[in-house]
Amino acid sequence: MAPVLAFALLAAAATRIVSLAPSLTEDLFAIGAGPRVVGVDAFSDRPARARSLPRVGTLNTVNAEAIVALRPDLVVGITYEAAQLNDVARAGVRTLTLRVDDLAGDFAAIAQLGRETGRASQAQALIASMRARLARNAHRAALRRPLRAFVAIGRDPIVTAGAGSYVDDLLRAANLANVAGAARTPWPEFSAERLLAAQPDLIIVPESATQFTGEPWARLRAVRAGHIVRVPDDDLLRPGPRVPDAVEALVTQAARWR
């Protein structure tokens, strides 16, 4: 690469970044671009250094004035936030929205952030490390019989993870068949009747979920048998560099009933 071109690419790398998604914040820190992050959303809590940064929005509300005041040269968010970033873009700040609905999107987002920050090689190294850990855990899981699982994200109404979600990808890596895998949307509502008819072998929930009592939970064999897998909320519900941790937790805990 010619020295002038190399300098131009380096100069183009974003140096003041606002991240409006916890997963993207973790990605940026994981590839070594954390010192360039000058603002985050209200829920970016990992790593610890992110907690001290200015908070400038949530998934549903973006404070464009506060963002512009931080003088960023790049604002990153997820596709869901695209419309909310219009005011920021009109102020002359470059915005970038990334799709992280599934594992493929998660890896692509990490690679894109690497290119945006001049940390492409570090991003590729992170992706390779994540893929290797996922492969090791998938191999462990494949040695045991498959189980049918239901992910209880919400209970009133019942919300789960369907096809096209990264959680569905996690289940597949852990050799768990998603009973909601035929749903046409990534995060569908699921009826109590369908759940009772499915009778999954185990229920997967965020660690903070309370006890499962009442209908339809009391009539699920998995609940009565205590076949409940609890995964730290942020590991289960947040894509990013800790995805392999969630798969490892699923494989390890599910092994008790295989």
Tab-separated table of C-alpha atoms in Angstrom:
chain	number	residue	atom	x	y	z
A	1	MET	CA	0.000	0.000	0.000
A	2	ALA	CA	1.374	3.410	-0.948
A	3	PRO	CA	2.297	5.609	2.049
A	4	VAL	CA	-0.098	8.399	0.970
A	5	LEU	CA	-3.005	5.963	0.656
A	6	ALA	CA	-2.166	4.352	3.985
A	7	PHE	CA	-2.128	7.785	5.650
A	8	ALA	CA	-5.493	8.681	4.058
A	9	LEU	CA	-7.086	5.492	5.355
A	10	LEU	CA	-5.678	6.106	8.824
A	11	ALA	CA	-6.904	9.699	8.823
A	12	ALA	CA	-10.396	8.552	7.831
A	13	ALA	CA	-10.741	6.308	10.880
A	14	ALA	CA	-13.365	7.521	13.353
A	15	THR	CA	-11.804	8.993	16.479
A	16	ARG	CA	-14.827	10.281	18.426
A	17	ILE	CA	-17.634	7.725	18.479
A	18	VAL	CA	-21.052	7.659	20.100
A	19	SER	CA	-22.488	4.169	20.494
A	20	LEU	CA	-26.236	3.792	20.922
A	21	ALA	CA	-26.391	0.024	21.501
A	22	PRO	CA	-24.824	-1.997	24.334
A	23	SER	CA	-23.626	-4.726	21.971
A	24	LEU	CA	-21.858	-2.201	19.726
A	25	THR	CA	-20.260	-0.547	22.736
A	26	GLU	CA	-18.846	-3.905	23.820
A	27	ASP	CA	-17.679	-4.585	20.262
A	28	LEU	CA	-15.809	-1.280	20.115
A	29	PHE	CA	-14.024	-1.907	23.386
A	30	ALA	CA	-13.277	-5.518	22.449
A	31	ILE	CA	-11.439	-4.480	19.281
A	32	GLY	CA	-9.431	-1.844	21.134
A	33	ALA	CA	-11.424	1.205	20.043
A	34	GLY	CA	-12.826	1.894	23.512
A	35	PRO	CA	-10.736	5.062	24.076
A	36	ARG	CA	-12.473	6.595	21.052
A	37	VAL	CA	-15.987	6.156	22.493
A	38	VAL	CA	-17.165	9.505	23.890
A	39	GLY	CA	-20.821	8.733	24.571
A	40	VAL	CA	-23.138	5.757	24.937
A	41	ASP	CA	-26.764	4.772	25.394
A	42	ALA	CA	-28.324	4.368	28.827
A	43	PHE	CA	-27.803	0.599	28.911
A	44	SER	CA	-24.159	0.301	27.868
A	45	ASP	CA	-22.698	-1.108	31.071
A	46	ARG	CA	-19.862	-3.326	29.814
A	47	PRO	CA	-16.973	-3.028	30.143
A	48	ALA	CA	-16.820	-1.054	33.373
A	49	ARG	CA	-15.176	1.927	31.628
A	50	ALA	CA	-18.328	2.428	29.552
A	51	ARG	CA	-20.359	3.202	32.672
A	52	SER	CA	-18.595	6.517	33.233
A	53	LEU	CA	-19.292	7.851	29.734
A	54	PRO	CA	-22.045	10.412	28.996
A	55	ARG	CA	-25.490	8.856	28.416
A	56	VAL	CA	-27.207	10.256	25.354
A	57	GLY	CA	-30.157	8.017	24.546
A	58	THR	CA	-32.051	4.757	24.771
A	59	LEU	CA	-33.311	2.285	22.217
A	60	ASN	CA	-36.411	4.432	21.678
A	61	THR	CA	-35.173	7.958	22.398
A	62	VAL	CA	-32.063	9.698	21.110
A	63	ASN	CA	-30.907	13.052	22.501
A	64	ALA	CA	-29.573	14.587	19.299
A	65	GLU	CA	-28.508	17.827	21.000
A	66	ALA	CA	-26.456	15.962	23.607
A	67	ILE	CA	-24.869	13.799	20.919
A	68	VAL	CA	-23.857	16.751	18.751
A	69	ALA	CA	-22.385	18.483	21.811
A	70	LEU	CA	-19.920	15.598	22.160
A	71	ARG	CA	-18.512	16.466	18.700
A	72	PRO	CA	-18.504	12.889	17.365
A	73	ASP	CA	-17.309	12.028	13.888
A	74	LEU	CA	-19.375	8.812	13.945
A	75	VAL	CA	-22.576	7.705	15.680
A	76	VAL	CA	-23.357	3.991	15.561
A	77	GLY	CA	-26.619	2.256	16.373
A	78	ILE	CA	-28.699	-0.726	15.336
A	79	THR	CA	-31.134	-0.710	12.415
A	80	TYR	CA	-34.100	-0.238	14.766
A	81	GLU	CA	-32.721	3.210	15.606
A	82	ALA	CA	-32.252	4.435	12.029
A	83	ALA	CA	-35.213	6.849	12.026
A	84	GLN	CA	-34.209	8.309	15.387
A	85	LEU	CA	-30.792	9.259	14.034
A	86	ASN	CA	-32.210	11.562	11.355
A	87	ASP	CA	-31.780	14.679	13.512
A	88	VAL	CA	-28.176	13.722	14.212
A	89	ALA	CA	-27.479	13.216	10.514
A	90	ARG	CA	-29.126	16.546	9.655
A	91	ALA	CA	-26.683	18.193	12.067
A	92	GLY	CA	-23.866	16.980	9.838
A	93	VAL	CA	-22.713	14.009	11.936
A	94	ARG	CA	-22.102	10.751	10.123
A	95	THR	CA	-24.334	7.938	11.354
A	96	LEU	CA	-24.117	4.211	10.821
A	97	THR	CA	-26.754	1.619	11.676
A	98	LEU	CA	-25.863	-2.050	11.859
A	99	ARG	CA	-28.024	-5.182	11.816
A	100	VAL	CA	-27.311	-7.502	14.741
A	101	ASP	CA	-30.433	-9.674	14.653
A	102	ASP	CA	-28.482	-12.899	14.156
A	103	LEU	CA	-24.940	-14.213	14.506
A	104	ALA	CA	-24.069	-13.437	10.900
A	105	GLY	CA	-25.133	-9.833	11.469
A	106	ASP	CA	-23.202	-9.728	14.721
A	107	PHE	CA	-19.978	-10.807	13.021
A	108	ALA	CA	-20.577	-8.386	10.152
A	109	ALA	CA	-21.107	-5.529	12.629
A	110	ILE	CA	-17.817	-6.278	14.385
A	111	ALA	CA	-16.006	-6.330	11.033
A	112	GLN	CA	-17.612	-3.030	9.987
A	113	LEU	CA	-16.667	-1.353	13.264
A	114	GLY	CA	-13.120	-2.571	12.710
A	115	ARG	CA	-13.017	-0.911	9.304
A	116	GLU	CA	-14.543	2.309	10.642
A	117	THR	CA	-11.963	2.613	13.400
A	118	GLY	CA	-8.859	1.376	11.628
A	119	ARG	CA	-8.954	-1.763	13.772
A	120	ALA	CA	-9.843	-4.229	11.024
A	121	SER	CA	-7.229	-6.809	11.972
A	122	GLN	CA	-8.276	-6.695	15.630
A	123	ALA	CA	-11.905	-7.129	14.593
A	124	GLN	CA	-11.045	-10.155	12.478
A	125	ALA	CA	-9.046	-11.632	15.352
A	126	LEU	CA	-12.052	-11.192	17.666
A	127	ILE	CA	-14.379	-12.843	15.156
A	128	ALA	CA	-11.956	-15.761	14.727
A	129	SER	CA	-11.726	-16.208	18.496
A	130	MET	CA	-15.514	-16.133	18.870
A	131	ARG	CA	-15.991	-18.633	16.050
A	132	ALA	CA	-13.416	-20.976	17.577
A	133	ARG	CA	-15.123	-20.928	20.981
A	134	LEU	CA	-18.521	-21.447	19.411
A	135	ALA	CA	-17.174	-24.398	17.422
A	136	ARG	CA	-15.663	-26.018	20.532
A	137	ASN	CA	-18.928	-25.746	22.432
A	138	ALA	CA	-20.949	-26.941	19.439
A	139	HIS	CA	-18.705	-30.009	19.307
A	140	ARG	CA	-19.289	-30.660	23.021
A	141	ALA	CA	-23.034	-30.346	22.560
A	142	ALA	CA	-23.112	-32.577	19.482
A	143	LEU	CA	-21.765	-35.470	21.566
A	144	ARG	CA	-24.982	-35.468	23.616
A	145	ARG	CA	-28.585	-36.023	22.626
A	146	PRO	CA	-30.492	-32.992	21.362
A	147	LEU	CA	-33.131	-31.403	23.557
A	148	ARG	CA	-36.134	-29.235	22.732
A	149	ALA	CA	-35.937	-25.795	24.318
A	150	PHE	CA	-38.113	-22.730	24.786
A	151	VAL	CA	-36.636	-19.308	25.553
A	152	ALA	CA	-38.930	-17.293	27.818
A	153	ILE	CA	-37.950	-13.671	27.244
A	154	GLY	CA	-41.285	-12.248	28.371
A	155	ARG	CA	-44.149	-13.909	30.219
A	156	ASP	CA	-47.102	-11.520	29.987
A	157	PRO	CA	-47.444	-11.696	27.067
A	158	ILE	CA	-45.204	-14.688	26.380
A	159	VAL	CA	-42.378	-13.515	24.120
A	160	THR	CA	-39.686	-15.796	22.782
A	161	ALA	CA	-36.908	-16.035	20.197
A	162	GLY	CA	-37.856	-17.257	16.729
A	163	ALA	CA	-36.034	-17.972	13.511
A	164	GLY	CA	-33.749	-15.163	12.381
A	165	SER	CA	-32.740	-14.166	15.908
A	166	TYR	CA	-29.255	-14.603	17.255
A	167	VAL	CA	-30.765	-16.476	20.228
A	168	ASP	CA	-32.076	-19.066	17.777
A	169	ASP	CA	-28.509	-19.345	16.466
A	170	LEU	CA	-27.247	-19.858	20.020
A	171	LEU	CA	-29.692	-22.700	20.586
A	172	ARG	CA	-28.600	-24.377	17.386
A	173	ALA	CA	-24.955	-24.111	18.418
A	174	ALA	CA	-25.847	-25.722	21.754
A	175	ASN	CA	-27.653	-28.627	20.019
A	176	LEU	CA	-31.007	-27.409	21.289
A	177	ALA	CA	-34.058	-27.471	19.034
A	178	ASN	CA	-36.029	-24.233	19.328
A	179	VAL	CA	-39.723	-25.067	19.714
A	180	ALA	CA	-40.458	-21.543	18.403
A	181	GLY	CA	-38.104	-21.955	15.464
A	182	ALA	CA	-40.952	-21.981	12.962
A	183	ALA	CA	-42.049	-18.463	13.971
A	184	ARG	CA	-41.700	-16.002	11.109
A	185	THR	CA	-40.331	-13.141	13.197
A	186	PRO	CA	-37.207	-13.028	15.382
A	187	TRP	CA	-39.018	-12.027	18.598
A	188	PRO	CA	-42.589	-13.363	18.376
A	189	GLU	CA	-45.362	-13.618	20.926
A	190	PHE	CA	-46.158	-17.261	21.657
A	191	SER	CA	-49.503	-18.512	22.880
A	192	ALA	CA	-49.885	-20.496	26.094
A	193	GLU	CA	-51.740	-23.163	24.134
A	194	ARG	CA	-48.850	-23.675	21.729
A	195	LEU	CA	-46.373	-23.798	24.586
A	196	LEU	CA	-48.399	-26.427	26.429
A	197	ALA	CA	-48.718	-28.491	23.256
A	198	ALA	CA	-44.964	-28.275	22.619
A	199	GLN	CA	-43.917	-29.394	26.133
A	200	PRO	CA	-40.217	-28.482	25.677
A	201	ASP	CA	-37.532	-30.464	27.497
A	202	LEU	CA	-36.184	-27.339	29.130
A	203	ILE	CA	-36.963	-23.659	29.586
A	204	ILE	CA	-34.259	-21.032	29.083
A	205	VAL	CA	-34.673	-17.732	30.907
A	206	PRO	CA	-32.697	-14.608	31.776
A	207	GLU	CA	-31.032	-15.043	35.171
A	208	SER	CA	-33.147	-12.265	36.705
A	209	ALA	CA	-36.439	-13.994	35.844
A	210	THR	CA	-38.641	-14.715	38.857
A	211	GLN	CA	-40.109	-18.085	39.754
A	212	PHE	CA	-42.394	-19.749	37.225
A	213	THR	CA	-45.809	-20.160	38.807
A	214	GLY	CA	-49.363	-20.044	37.500
A	215	GLU	CA	-50.527	-20.796	33.983
A	216	PRO	CA	-49.248	-22.096	31.663
A	217	TRP	CA	-45.953	-22.668	33.471
A	218	ALA	CA	-47.299	-24.928	36.202
A	219	ARG	CA	-48.463	-27.371	33.537
A	220	LEU	CA	-45.125	-27.641	31.787
A	221	ARG	CA	-43.259	-30.846	32.573
A	222	ALA	CA	-39.930	-29.026	32.265
A	223	VAL	CA	-40.944	-26.515	34.948
A	224	ARG	CA	-42.250	-29.193	37.309
A	225	ALA	CA	-38.995	-31.138	36.886
A	226	GLY	CA	-36.879	-28.040	37.441
A	227	HIS	CA	-35.389	-28.155	33.953
A	228	ILE	CA	-34.802	-24.411	33.835
A	229	VAL	CA	-31.591	-22.943	32.440
A	230	ARG	CA	-30.711	-19.489	33.721
A	231	VAL	CA	-28.260	-17.406	31.719
A	232	PRO	CA	-27.053	-13.922	32.759
A	233	ASP	CA	-29.439	-11.414	31.196
A	234	ASP	CA	-26.846	-9.539	29.186
A	235	ASP	CA	-25.216	-12.730	27.923
A	236	LEU	CA	-28.504	-14.211	26.722
A	237	LEU	CA	-30.160	-11.087	25.346
A	238	ARG	CA	-27.210	-9.127	23.966
A	239	PRO	CA	-25.156	-9.986	20.885
A	240	GLY	CA	-21.509	-9.009	20.845
A	241	PRO	CA	-18.203	-10.469	21.992
A	242	ARG	CA	-19.744	-12.460	24.882
A	243	VAL	CA	-21.989	-14.599	22.675
A	244	PRO	CA	-19.711	-17.630	23.203
A	245	ASP	CA	-20.235	-17.250	26.977
A	246	ALA	CA	-23.972	-17.697	26.489
A	247	VAL	CA	-23.501	-20.807	24.355
A	248	GLU	CA	-21.100	-22.278	26.898
A	249	ALA	CA	-23.644	-21.678	29.669
A	250	LEU	CA	-26.364	-23.363	27.615
A	251	VAL	CA	-24.206	-26.381	26.810
A	252	THR	CA	-22.973	-26.792	30.383
A	253	GLN	CA	-26.361	-26.482	32.054
A	254	ALA	CA	-28.275	-28.544	29.495
A	255	ALA	CA	-25.779	-31.390	30.007
A	256	ARG	CA	-27.462	-32.114	33.367
A	257	TRP	CA	-30.518	-33.471	31.584
A	258	ARG	CA	-29.004	-35.121	28.523
